[in-house]
XYZ file of C-alpha atoms in Angstrom:
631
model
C -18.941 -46.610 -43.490
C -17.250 -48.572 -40.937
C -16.017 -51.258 -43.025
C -14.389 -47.880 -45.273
C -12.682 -46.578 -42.279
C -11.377 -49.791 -40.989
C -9.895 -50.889 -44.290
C -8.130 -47.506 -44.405
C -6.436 -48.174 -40.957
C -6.094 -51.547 -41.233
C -3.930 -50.461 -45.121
C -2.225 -47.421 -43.374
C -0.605 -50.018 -40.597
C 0.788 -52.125 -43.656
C 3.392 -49.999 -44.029
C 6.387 -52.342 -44.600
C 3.931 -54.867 -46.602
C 2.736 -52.047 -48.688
C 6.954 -51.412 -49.776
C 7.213 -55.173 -50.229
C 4.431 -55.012 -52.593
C 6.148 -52.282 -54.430
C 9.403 -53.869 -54.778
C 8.019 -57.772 -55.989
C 5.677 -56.006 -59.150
C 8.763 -54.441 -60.369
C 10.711 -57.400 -60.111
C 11.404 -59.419 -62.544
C 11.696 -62.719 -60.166
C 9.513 -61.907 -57.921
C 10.062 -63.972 -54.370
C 7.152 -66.143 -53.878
C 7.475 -66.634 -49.983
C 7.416 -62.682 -49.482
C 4.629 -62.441 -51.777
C 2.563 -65.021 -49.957
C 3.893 -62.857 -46.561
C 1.925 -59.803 -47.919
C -0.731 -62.053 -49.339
C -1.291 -63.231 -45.458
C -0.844 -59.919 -44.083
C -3.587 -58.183 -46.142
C -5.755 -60.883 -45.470
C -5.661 -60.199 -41.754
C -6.105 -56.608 -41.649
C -9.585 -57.615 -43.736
C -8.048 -56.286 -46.864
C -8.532 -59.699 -49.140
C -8.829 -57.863 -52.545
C -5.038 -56.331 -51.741
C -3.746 -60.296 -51.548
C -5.739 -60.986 -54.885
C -4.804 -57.913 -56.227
C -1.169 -58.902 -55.700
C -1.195 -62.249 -57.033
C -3.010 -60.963 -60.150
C 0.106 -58.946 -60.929
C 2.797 -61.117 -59.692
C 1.033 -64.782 -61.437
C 2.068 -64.432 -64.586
C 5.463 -63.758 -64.057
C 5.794 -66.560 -61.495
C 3.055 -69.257 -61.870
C 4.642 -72.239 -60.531
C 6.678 -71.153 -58.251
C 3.958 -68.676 -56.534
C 0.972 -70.931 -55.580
C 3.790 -73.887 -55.650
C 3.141 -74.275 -51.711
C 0.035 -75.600 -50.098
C 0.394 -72.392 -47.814
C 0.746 -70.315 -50.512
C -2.456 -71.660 -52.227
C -4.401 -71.779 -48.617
C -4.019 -67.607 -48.400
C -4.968 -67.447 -52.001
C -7.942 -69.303 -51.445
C -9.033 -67.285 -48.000
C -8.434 -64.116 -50.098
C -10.922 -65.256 -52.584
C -13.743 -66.361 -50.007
C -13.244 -63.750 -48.550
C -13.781 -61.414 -51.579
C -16.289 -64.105 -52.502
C -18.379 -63.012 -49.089
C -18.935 -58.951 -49.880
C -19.650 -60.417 -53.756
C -16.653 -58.846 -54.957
C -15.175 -61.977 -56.702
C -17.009 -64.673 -58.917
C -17.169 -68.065 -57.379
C -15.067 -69.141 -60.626
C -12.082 -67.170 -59.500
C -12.040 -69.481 -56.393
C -12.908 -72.878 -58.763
C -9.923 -71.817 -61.194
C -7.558 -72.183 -57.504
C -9.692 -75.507 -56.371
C -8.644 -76.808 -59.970
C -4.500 -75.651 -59.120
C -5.112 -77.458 -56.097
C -6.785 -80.449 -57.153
C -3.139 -80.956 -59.980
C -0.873 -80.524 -56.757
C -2.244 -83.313 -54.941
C -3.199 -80.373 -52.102
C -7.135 -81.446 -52.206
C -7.353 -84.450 -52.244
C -8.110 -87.135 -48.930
C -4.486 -87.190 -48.277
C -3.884 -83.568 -49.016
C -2.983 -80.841 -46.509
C -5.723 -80.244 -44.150
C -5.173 -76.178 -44.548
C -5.722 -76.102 -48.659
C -9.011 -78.663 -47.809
C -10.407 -76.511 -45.046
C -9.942 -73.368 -47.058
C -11.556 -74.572 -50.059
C -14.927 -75.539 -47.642
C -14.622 -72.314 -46.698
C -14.208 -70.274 -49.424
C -17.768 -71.974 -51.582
C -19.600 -71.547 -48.110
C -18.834 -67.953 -48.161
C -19.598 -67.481 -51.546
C -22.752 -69.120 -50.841
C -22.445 -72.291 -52.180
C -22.890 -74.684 -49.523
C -23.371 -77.394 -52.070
C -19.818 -76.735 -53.528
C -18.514 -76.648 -50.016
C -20.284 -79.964 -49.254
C -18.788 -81.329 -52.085
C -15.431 -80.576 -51.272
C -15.777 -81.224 -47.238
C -16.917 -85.315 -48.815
C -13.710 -85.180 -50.499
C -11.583 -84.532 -47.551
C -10.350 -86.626 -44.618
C -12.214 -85.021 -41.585
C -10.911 -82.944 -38.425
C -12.944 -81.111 -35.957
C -12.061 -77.789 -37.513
C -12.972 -78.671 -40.807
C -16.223 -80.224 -39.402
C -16.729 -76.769 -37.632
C -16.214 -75.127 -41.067
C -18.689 -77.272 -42.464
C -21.538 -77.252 -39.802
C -21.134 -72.856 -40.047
C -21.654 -73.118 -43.584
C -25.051 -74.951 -43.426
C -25.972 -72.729 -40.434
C -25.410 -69.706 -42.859
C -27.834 -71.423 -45.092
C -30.311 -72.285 -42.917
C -30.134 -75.593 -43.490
C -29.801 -76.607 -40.011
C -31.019 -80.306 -40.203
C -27.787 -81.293 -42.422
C -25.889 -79.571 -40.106
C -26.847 -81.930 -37.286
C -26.094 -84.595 -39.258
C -22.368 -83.592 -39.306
C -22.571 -82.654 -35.941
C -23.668 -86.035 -34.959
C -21.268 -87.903 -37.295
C -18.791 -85.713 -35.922
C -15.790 -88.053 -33.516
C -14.843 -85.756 -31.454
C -16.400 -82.066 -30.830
C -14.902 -78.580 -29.398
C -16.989 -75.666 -27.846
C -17.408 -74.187 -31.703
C -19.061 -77.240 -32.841
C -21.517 -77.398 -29.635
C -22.061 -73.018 -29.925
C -23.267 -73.265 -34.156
C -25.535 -75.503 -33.640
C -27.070 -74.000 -30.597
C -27.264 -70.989 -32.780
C -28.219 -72.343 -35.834
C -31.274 -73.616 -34.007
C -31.431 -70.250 -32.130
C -31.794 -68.434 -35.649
C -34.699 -70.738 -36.556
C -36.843 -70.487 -33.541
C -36.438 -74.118 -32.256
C -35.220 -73.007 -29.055
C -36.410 -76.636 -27.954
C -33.852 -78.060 -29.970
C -31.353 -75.539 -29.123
C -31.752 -76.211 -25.449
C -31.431 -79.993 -26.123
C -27.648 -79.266 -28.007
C -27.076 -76.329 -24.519
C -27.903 -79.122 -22.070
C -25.602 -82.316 -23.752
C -22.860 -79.761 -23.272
C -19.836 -80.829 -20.859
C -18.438 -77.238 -20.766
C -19.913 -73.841 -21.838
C -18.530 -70.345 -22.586
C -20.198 -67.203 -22.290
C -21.106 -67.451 -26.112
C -22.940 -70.741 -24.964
C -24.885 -68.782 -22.572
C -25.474 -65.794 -24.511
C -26.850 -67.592 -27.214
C -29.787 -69.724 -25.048
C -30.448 -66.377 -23.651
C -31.039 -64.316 -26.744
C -33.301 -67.808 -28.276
C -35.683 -67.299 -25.578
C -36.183 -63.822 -25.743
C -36.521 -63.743 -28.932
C -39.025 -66.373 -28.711
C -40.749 -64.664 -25.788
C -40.009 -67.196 -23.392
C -39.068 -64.305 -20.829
C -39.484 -66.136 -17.759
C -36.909 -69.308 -19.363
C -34.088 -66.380 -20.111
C -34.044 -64.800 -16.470
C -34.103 -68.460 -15.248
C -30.941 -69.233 -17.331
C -29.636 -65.538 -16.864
C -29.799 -66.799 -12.896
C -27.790 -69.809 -13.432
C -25.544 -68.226 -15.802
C -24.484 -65.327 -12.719
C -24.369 -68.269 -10.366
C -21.873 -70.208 -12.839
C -19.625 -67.197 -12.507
C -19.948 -66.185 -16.180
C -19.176 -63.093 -17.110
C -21.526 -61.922 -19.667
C -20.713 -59.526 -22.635
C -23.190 -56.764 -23.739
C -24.898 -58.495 -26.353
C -25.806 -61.135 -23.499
C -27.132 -58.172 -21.322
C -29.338 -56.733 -23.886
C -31.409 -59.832 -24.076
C -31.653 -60.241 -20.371
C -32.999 -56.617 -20.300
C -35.023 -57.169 -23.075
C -36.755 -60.010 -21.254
C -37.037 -58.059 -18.177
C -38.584 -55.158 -20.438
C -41.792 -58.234 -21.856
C -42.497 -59.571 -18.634
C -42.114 -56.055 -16.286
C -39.467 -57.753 -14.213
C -38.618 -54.191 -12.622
C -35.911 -55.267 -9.680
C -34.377 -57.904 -12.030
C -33.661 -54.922 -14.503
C -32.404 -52.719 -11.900
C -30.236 -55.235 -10.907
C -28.501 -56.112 -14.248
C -27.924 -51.710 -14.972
C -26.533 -52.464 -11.106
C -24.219 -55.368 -12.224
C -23.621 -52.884 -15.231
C -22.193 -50.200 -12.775
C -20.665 -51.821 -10.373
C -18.607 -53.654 -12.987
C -17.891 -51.009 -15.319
C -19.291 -52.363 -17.985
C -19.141 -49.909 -20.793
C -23.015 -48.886 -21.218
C -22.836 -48.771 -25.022
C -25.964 -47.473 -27.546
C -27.843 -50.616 -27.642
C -27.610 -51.581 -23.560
C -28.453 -48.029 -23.106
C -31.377 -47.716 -25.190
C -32.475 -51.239 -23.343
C -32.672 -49.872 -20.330
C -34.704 -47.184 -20.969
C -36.953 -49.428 -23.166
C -36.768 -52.130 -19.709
C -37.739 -48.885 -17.224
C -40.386 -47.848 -18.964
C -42.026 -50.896 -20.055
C -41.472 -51.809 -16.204
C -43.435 -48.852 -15.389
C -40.703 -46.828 -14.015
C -40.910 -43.708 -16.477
C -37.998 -41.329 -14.219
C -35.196 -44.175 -13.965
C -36.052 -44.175 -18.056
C -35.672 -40.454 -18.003
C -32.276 -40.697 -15.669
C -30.140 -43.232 -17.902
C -31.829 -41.067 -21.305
C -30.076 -37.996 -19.616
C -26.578 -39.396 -18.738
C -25.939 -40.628 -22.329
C -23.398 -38.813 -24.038
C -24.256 -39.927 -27.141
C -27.753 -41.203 -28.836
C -29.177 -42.446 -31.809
C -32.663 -42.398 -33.272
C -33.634 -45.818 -31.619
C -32.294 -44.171 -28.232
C -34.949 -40.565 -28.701
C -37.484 -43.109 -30.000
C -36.976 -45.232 -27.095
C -37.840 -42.278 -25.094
C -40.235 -40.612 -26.848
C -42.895 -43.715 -27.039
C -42.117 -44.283 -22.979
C -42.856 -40.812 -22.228
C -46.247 -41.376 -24.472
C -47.434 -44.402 -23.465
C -47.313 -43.267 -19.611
C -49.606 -40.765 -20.502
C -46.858 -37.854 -20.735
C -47.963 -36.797 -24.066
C -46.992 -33.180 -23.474
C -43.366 -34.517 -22.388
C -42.974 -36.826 -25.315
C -43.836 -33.522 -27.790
C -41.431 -31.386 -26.169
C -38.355 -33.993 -26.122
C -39.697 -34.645 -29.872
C -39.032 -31.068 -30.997
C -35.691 -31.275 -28.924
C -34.675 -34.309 -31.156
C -35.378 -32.281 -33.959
C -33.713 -29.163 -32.484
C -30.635 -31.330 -32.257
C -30.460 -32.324 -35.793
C -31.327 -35.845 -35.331
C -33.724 -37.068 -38.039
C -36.768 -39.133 -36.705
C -37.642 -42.382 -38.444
C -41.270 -44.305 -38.459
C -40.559 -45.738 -34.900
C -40.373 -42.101 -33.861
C -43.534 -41.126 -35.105
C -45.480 -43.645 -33.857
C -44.382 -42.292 -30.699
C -45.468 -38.802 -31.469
C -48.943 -40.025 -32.752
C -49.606 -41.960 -29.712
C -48.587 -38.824 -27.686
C -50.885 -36.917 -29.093
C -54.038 -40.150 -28.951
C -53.431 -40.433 -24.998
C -53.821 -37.105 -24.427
C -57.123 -36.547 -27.252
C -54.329 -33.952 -29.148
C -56.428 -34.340 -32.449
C -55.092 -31.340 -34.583
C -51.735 -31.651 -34.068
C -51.797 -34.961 -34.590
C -53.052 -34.730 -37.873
C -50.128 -31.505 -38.371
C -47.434 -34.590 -37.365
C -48.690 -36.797 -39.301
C -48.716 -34.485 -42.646
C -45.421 -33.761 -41.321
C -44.255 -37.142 -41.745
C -43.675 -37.222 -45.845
C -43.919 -33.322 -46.682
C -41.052 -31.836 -44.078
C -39.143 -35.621 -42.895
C -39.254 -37.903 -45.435
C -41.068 -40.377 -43.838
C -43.660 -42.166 -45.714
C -46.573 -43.660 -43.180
C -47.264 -46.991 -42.866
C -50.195 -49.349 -41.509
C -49.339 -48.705 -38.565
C -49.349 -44.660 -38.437
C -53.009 -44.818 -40.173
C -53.718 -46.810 -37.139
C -52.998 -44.651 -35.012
C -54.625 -41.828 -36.459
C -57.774 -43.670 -36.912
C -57.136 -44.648 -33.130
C -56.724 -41.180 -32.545
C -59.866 -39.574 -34.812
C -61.923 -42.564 -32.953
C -61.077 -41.706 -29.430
C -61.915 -38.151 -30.175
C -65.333 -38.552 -31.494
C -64.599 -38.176 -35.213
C -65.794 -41.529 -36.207
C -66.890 -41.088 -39.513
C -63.218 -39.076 -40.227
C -61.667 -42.211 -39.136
C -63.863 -44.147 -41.800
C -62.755 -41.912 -44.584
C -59.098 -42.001 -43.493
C -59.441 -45.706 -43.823
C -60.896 -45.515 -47.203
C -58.430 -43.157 -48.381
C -55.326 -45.931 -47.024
C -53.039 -45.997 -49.934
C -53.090 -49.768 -49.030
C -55.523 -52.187 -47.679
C -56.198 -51.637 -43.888
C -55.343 -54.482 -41.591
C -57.246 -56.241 -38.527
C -55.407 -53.423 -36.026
C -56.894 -50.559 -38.051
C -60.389 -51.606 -38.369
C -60.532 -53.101 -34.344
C -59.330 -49.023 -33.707
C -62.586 -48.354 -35.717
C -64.855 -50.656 -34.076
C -63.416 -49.685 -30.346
C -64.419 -46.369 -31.164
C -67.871 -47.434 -32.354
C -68.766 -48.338 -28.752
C -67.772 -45.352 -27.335
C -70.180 -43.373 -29.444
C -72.286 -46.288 -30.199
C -72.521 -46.150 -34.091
C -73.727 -49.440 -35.121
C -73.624 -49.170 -38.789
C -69.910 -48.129 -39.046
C -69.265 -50.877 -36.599
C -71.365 -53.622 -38.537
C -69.232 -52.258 -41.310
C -65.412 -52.942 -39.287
C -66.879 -56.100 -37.986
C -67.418 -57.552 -41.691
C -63.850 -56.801 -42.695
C -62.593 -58.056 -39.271
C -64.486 -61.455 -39.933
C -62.072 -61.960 -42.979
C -58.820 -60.554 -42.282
C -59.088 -62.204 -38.225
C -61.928 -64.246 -37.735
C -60.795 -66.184 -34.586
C -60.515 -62.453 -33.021
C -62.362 -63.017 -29.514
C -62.181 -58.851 -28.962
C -64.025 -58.482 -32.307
C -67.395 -60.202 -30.988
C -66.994 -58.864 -27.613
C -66.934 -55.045 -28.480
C -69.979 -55.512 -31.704
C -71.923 -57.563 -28.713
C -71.367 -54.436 -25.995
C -72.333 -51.673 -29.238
C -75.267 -53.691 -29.932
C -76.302 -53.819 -25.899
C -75.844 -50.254 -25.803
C -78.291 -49.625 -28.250
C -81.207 -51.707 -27.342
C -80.575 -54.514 -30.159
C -80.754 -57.537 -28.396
C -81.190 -59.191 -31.228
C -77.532 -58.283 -32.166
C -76.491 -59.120 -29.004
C -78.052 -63.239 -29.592
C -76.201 -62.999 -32.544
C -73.194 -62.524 -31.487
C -73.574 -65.246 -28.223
C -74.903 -67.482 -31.278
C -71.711 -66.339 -33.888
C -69.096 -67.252 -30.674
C -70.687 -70.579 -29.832
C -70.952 -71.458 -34.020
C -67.570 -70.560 -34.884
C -65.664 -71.971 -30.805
C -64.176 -68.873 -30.818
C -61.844 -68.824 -27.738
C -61.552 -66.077 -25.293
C -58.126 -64.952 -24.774
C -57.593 -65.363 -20.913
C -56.497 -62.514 -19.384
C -53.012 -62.790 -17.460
C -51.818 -60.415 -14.952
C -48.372 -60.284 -13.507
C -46.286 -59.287 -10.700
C -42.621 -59.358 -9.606
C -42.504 -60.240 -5.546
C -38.748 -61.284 -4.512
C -36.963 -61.052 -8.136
C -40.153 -63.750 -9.337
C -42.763 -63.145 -11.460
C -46.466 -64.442 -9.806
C -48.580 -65.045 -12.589
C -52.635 -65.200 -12.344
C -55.540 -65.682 -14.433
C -59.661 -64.981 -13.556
C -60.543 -67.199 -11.067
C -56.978 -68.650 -9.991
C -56.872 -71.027 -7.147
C -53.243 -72.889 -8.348
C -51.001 -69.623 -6.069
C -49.699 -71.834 -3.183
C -50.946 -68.901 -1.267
C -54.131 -69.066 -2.859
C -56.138 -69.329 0.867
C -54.576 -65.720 2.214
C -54.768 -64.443 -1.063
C -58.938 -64.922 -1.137
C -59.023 -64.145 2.181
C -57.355 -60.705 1.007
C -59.806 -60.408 -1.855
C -62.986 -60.465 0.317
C -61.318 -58.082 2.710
C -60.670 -56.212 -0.287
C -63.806 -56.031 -2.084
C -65.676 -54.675 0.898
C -63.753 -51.842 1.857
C -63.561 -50.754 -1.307
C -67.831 -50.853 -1.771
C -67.562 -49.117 1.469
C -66.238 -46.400 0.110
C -68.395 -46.214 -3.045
C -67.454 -48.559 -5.415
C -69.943 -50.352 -7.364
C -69.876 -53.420 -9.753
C -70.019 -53.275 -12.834
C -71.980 -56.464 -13.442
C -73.913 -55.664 -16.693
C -70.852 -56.663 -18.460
C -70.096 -60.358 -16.757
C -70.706 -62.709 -19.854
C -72.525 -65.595 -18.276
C -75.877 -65.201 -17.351
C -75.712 -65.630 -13.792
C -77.232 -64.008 -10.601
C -76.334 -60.715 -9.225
C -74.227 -62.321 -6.490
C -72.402 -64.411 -8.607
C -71.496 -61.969 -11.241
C -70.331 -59.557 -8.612
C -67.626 -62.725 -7.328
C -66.822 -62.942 -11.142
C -65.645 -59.872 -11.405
C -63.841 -59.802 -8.021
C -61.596 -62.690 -9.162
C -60.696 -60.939 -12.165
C -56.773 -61.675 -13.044
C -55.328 -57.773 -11.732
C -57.761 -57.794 -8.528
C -55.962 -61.211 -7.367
C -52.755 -59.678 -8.787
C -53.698 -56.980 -6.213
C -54.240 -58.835 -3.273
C -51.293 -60.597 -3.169
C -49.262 -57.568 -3.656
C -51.245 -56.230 -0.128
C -50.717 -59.348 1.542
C -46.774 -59.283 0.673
C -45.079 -55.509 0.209
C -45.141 -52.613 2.779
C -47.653 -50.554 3.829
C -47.813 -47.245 0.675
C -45.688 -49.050 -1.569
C -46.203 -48.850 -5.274
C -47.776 -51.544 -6.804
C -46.708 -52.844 -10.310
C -48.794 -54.746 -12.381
C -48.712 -56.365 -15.722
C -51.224 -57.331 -17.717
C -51.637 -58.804 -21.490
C -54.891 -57.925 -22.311
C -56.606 -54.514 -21.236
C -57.968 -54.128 -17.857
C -61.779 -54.148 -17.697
C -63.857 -50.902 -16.797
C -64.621 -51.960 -13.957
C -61.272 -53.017 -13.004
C -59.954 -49.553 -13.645
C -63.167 -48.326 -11.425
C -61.618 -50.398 -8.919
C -58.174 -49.812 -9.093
C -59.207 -46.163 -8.278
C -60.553 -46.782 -5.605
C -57.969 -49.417 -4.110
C -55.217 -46.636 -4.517
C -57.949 -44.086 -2.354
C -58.196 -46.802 0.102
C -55.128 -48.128 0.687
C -53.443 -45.354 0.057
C -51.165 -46.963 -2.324
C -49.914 -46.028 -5.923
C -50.894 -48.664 -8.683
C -48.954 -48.745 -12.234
C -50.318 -50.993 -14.313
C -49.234 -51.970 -17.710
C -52.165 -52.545 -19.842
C -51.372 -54.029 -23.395
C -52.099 -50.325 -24.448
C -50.474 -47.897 -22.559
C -49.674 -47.419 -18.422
C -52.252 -46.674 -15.579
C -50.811 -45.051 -12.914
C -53.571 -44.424 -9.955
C -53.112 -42.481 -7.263
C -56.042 -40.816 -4.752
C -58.360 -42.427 -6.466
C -57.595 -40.708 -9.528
C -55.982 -42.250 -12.670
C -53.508 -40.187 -15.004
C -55.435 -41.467 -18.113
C -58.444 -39.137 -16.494
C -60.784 -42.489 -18.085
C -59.834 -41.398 -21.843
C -58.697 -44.851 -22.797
C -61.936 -46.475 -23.687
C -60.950 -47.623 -27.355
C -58.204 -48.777 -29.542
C -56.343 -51.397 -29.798
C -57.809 -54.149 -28.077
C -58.603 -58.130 -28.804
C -60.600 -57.939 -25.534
C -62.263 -55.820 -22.988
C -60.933 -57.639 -20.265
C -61.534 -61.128 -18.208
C -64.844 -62.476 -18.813
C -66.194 -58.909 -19.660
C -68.846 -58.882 -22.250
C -72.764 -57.424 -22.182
C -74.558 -60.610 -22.972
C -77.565 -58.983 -21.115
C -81.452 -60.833 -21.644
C -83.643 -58.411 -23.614
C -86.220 -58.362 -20.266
């Protein structure tokens, strides 16, 4: 639609061109440097079929003297890539031109440099990188026509013969350095793309931008806020597109105060906050935990899109504000916006985290008989998350069953986490076969069957599973906890000693861990995997990831700050046991970021009021696991 209204425009400011037009088709002798004047003029205002159009009428009145010039024949042959591109030309249209060109002398070695670079151009829009190649071998060699040549095998993912232009290249500008950091960029190899970033003598901010956006993509947060740093220190003033990725890698790793501080730099410079930055933000706020900043910048948008309610909607339900996320739904809908699949997810995990079971199941009929919406893998799973949560195991079997495709790993782990709430072995033997084949190397998979089978007396199950685990090396997934101190993220895993404040931070711990069985907290050592003593399990448990993510956030912020922590896997029972009581005794409010939904805990109370104990989950936390002897 955009490309419709710009083409209007872009025809409506032709004015004079358009009258020129008119007067060289009625002519008999048509002038061939005005018609190559219009030619050029509707190729820049994007309107390439007009110049074709043109010479189409005017060619066989005027053949030789019309494409007589090699700048004449250069526009001709833009016009047709161009056309070529949107696949509104055949590639033999541009050939029949190469052939013109080829009898002039234009593409040869010698020939002009403009009818040579065009041609390159032209079969690498059209797709045909091996025409283009073709041509480029023909040609004596420039930087621009190099440049031409290293975009087109970009385009075609074929970013190894690229480099080998790029290396054979004499001399290089900032274009040739910028495709290839992108053409590595689009295939993942942000190693290689960092390689081509750091031979550079000079950068821009597309240089920048596009390091940036390779990490994030890749999920190398901690690499993009490092190079966003040294990209603010270089005095680089970034564009929007640059900004979304630095939010987006604030948003993965729950780097709150970095986030803040790029919608800050967003302010204070005036940047214009458009759709996408926007709907960052509030994706960054409430992924960082902070739900009302979300709300704030959702609010003062003039204008949103789906992605921007969705955005909203799924932060709202994921902090356990299912009730919230409903209401704003049925204002999105009030509006006249139409809600996609993203949106819906959001609604159905609304309604899970708050155990809303029959209007979840009204949304989800809703879905393909009132929005047109037809549910994928992913809605099933969380309606089998939701049916599982609520007790209605065996509904959450038949819903599977009744999958108009086959179920993946997600949907049958939803199954099995709900099997140890309610302890039904034979459903969960039943999810644990099909987990076996569709994710075998699952860690979560064993863990959960071993804790079902504990919790009904089968300790032959549970030897089973120990056996199973050992058989297969099946390799827990360590659990990782995160948080942001002084704009860095402080990483730690069970057991951590490498902090250089390790020392203080045990010393912490211990001080820690006593006040808090003071007060009533017990251990919950039944589920330490190794089979340990008492004393020993209980330290196992202490040094769980979150608890040392914990103490170091006492030892460094102020006394009834709010603690922000971020983990990958879900936190342990009896991690959430004592994370109530650390917010009770320190009087402190903890939000922590689960790799389900948020905790926030507060008076030794936690808004998920403990319904949280399934779903989707490749672990139950570090080192948890009910590997008790039968005796």
């Amino acid at each position: 639609m955009r490309g419709k209204r710009g083409a209007a425009a872009a025809a409506a400011a032709l004015p004079e061109q358009q009258a020129i037009h008119a007067v060289l088709v009625k002519s008999a002798r048509p002038d061939a440097l005005h018609a190559t004047a219009v030619m050029r003029a509707y190729l820049r205002a994007g309107l390439p079929l007009h110049s074709l159009r043109l010479l189409a009428d005017l060619l066989p009145r005027a053949p030789r003297r019309l494409l007589a010039t090699s700048f004449s024949l250069s526009v001709a042959i833009q016009a047709c890539g161009s056309s070529a591109a949107a696949s509104r030309v055949p590639v033999s249209t541009g050939a029949s031109l190469h052939a013109r060109a080829v009898r002039c002398g234009f593409a040869t070695a010698d020939g002009d440099i403009f009818v040579r670079t065009a041609l390159v151009e032209m079969y690498a829009r059209a797709g045909r990188v091996d025409l283009a190649r073709a041509a480029f071998d023909e040609a004596r060699r420039d930087v621009f026509l190099c440049n031409v040549m290293l975009a087109a095998y970009v385009a075609a993912s074929e970013v190894a013969e690229a480099r080998k232009v790029f290396d054979g290249m004499r001399e290089r500008d900032l274009v040739s350095w910028n495709t290839m950091i992108h053409g590595y960029a689009m295939r993942g190899e942000v190693g290689m793309a960092r390689e081509i970033f750091d031979g550079m003598v000079e950068r821009d901010a597309f240089s920048w931008s596009s390091m940036i956006s390779a990490y994030t993509k890749s999920r190398r947060s901690k690499e993009a806020l490092e190079l966003w740093r040294e990209m603010h220190a270089a005095g680089i003033v970034p564009d929007c597109i640059t900004l979304v990725s630095v939010v987006s890698a604030c948003s993965d790793l729950g780097a709150l105060a970095v986030g803040a501080d790029v919608h800050h730099f967003v302010e204070s410079k005036r940047i214009e906050l458009d759709l996408k930055l926007a709907t960052a933000l509030i994706d960054m706020y409430a992924k960082c935990g902070d739900i009302e900043s979300a709300q704030r910048v959702f609010d003062g948008m003039p204008v949103k899109d789906v992605l921007t309610w969705s955005s909203i909607v799924i932060g709202l339900a994921n902090h356990g504000l299912g009730h919230e996320s409903l209401s704003l739904f049925s204002k999105m809908i009030s509006e006249g916006m139409k809600p996609n699949g993203v949106t819906f997810v959001g609604v159905l995990i609304a309604c899970t985290h708050v155990g809303l079971v029959n209007e979840g199941k009204q949304y989800f009929r809703s879905m393909s008989e009132v929005h047109g919406v037809e549910p994928t893998v992913e809605h099933y799973g969380c309606m089998v998350d939701l049916l599982g949560r609520s007790g209605h195991v065996e509904e959450a079997r038949q819903l599977i069953r009744s999958m108009p495709f086959e179920p993946d790993a997600i949907i049958w782990r939803a199954l099995l986490g709900a099997c140890r709430i309610y302890k039904n072995v034979e459903i969960a033997e039943e999810a644990m076969a099909k987990l076996r084949v569709l994710d075998p190397l699952g860690d979560g998979h064993y863990v959960l069957l071993s804790n079902i089978y504990a919790q009904a007396n089968s300790w032959e199950g549970v030897a089973e599973m120990r056996k199973t685990i050992k058989r297969e090396n099946i390799q827990r997934i360590p659990g990782r906890s995160s948080i942001e101190w002084e704009q860095k993220i402080h990483e730690f895993v069970s057991g951590d000693r490498l902090h250089p404040r390790s020392k203080e931070i045990y010393k912490m711990l211990e001080e820690m861990m006593d006040r808090l069985k003071q007060a009533g907290y017990k251990p919950m050592t039944s589920f330490v995997l190794q089979d340990i003593d008492e004393q020993s399990k209980e330290r196992s448990l202490a040094e769980h990831s979150e608890k040392l993510a914990i103490a170091f956030a006492l030892l460094t912020t102020p006394a009834r700050s709010t603690i922000r922590i971020t983990k990958n896997l879900r936190a342990c029972e009896d991690c959430h046991s004592a994370m109530k009581f650390i917010s009770m005794v320190y009087d402190r409010k903890l939000i922590v970021r689960d790799r389900n939904r948020f905790h926030h805990f507060s008076h030794g109370q936690c808004s998920c009021n403990d319904y949280w104990k399934s779903g989707f989950h490749s672990a139950l936390g570090d080192n948890c696991i009910s590997y008790r002897n039968k005796d």
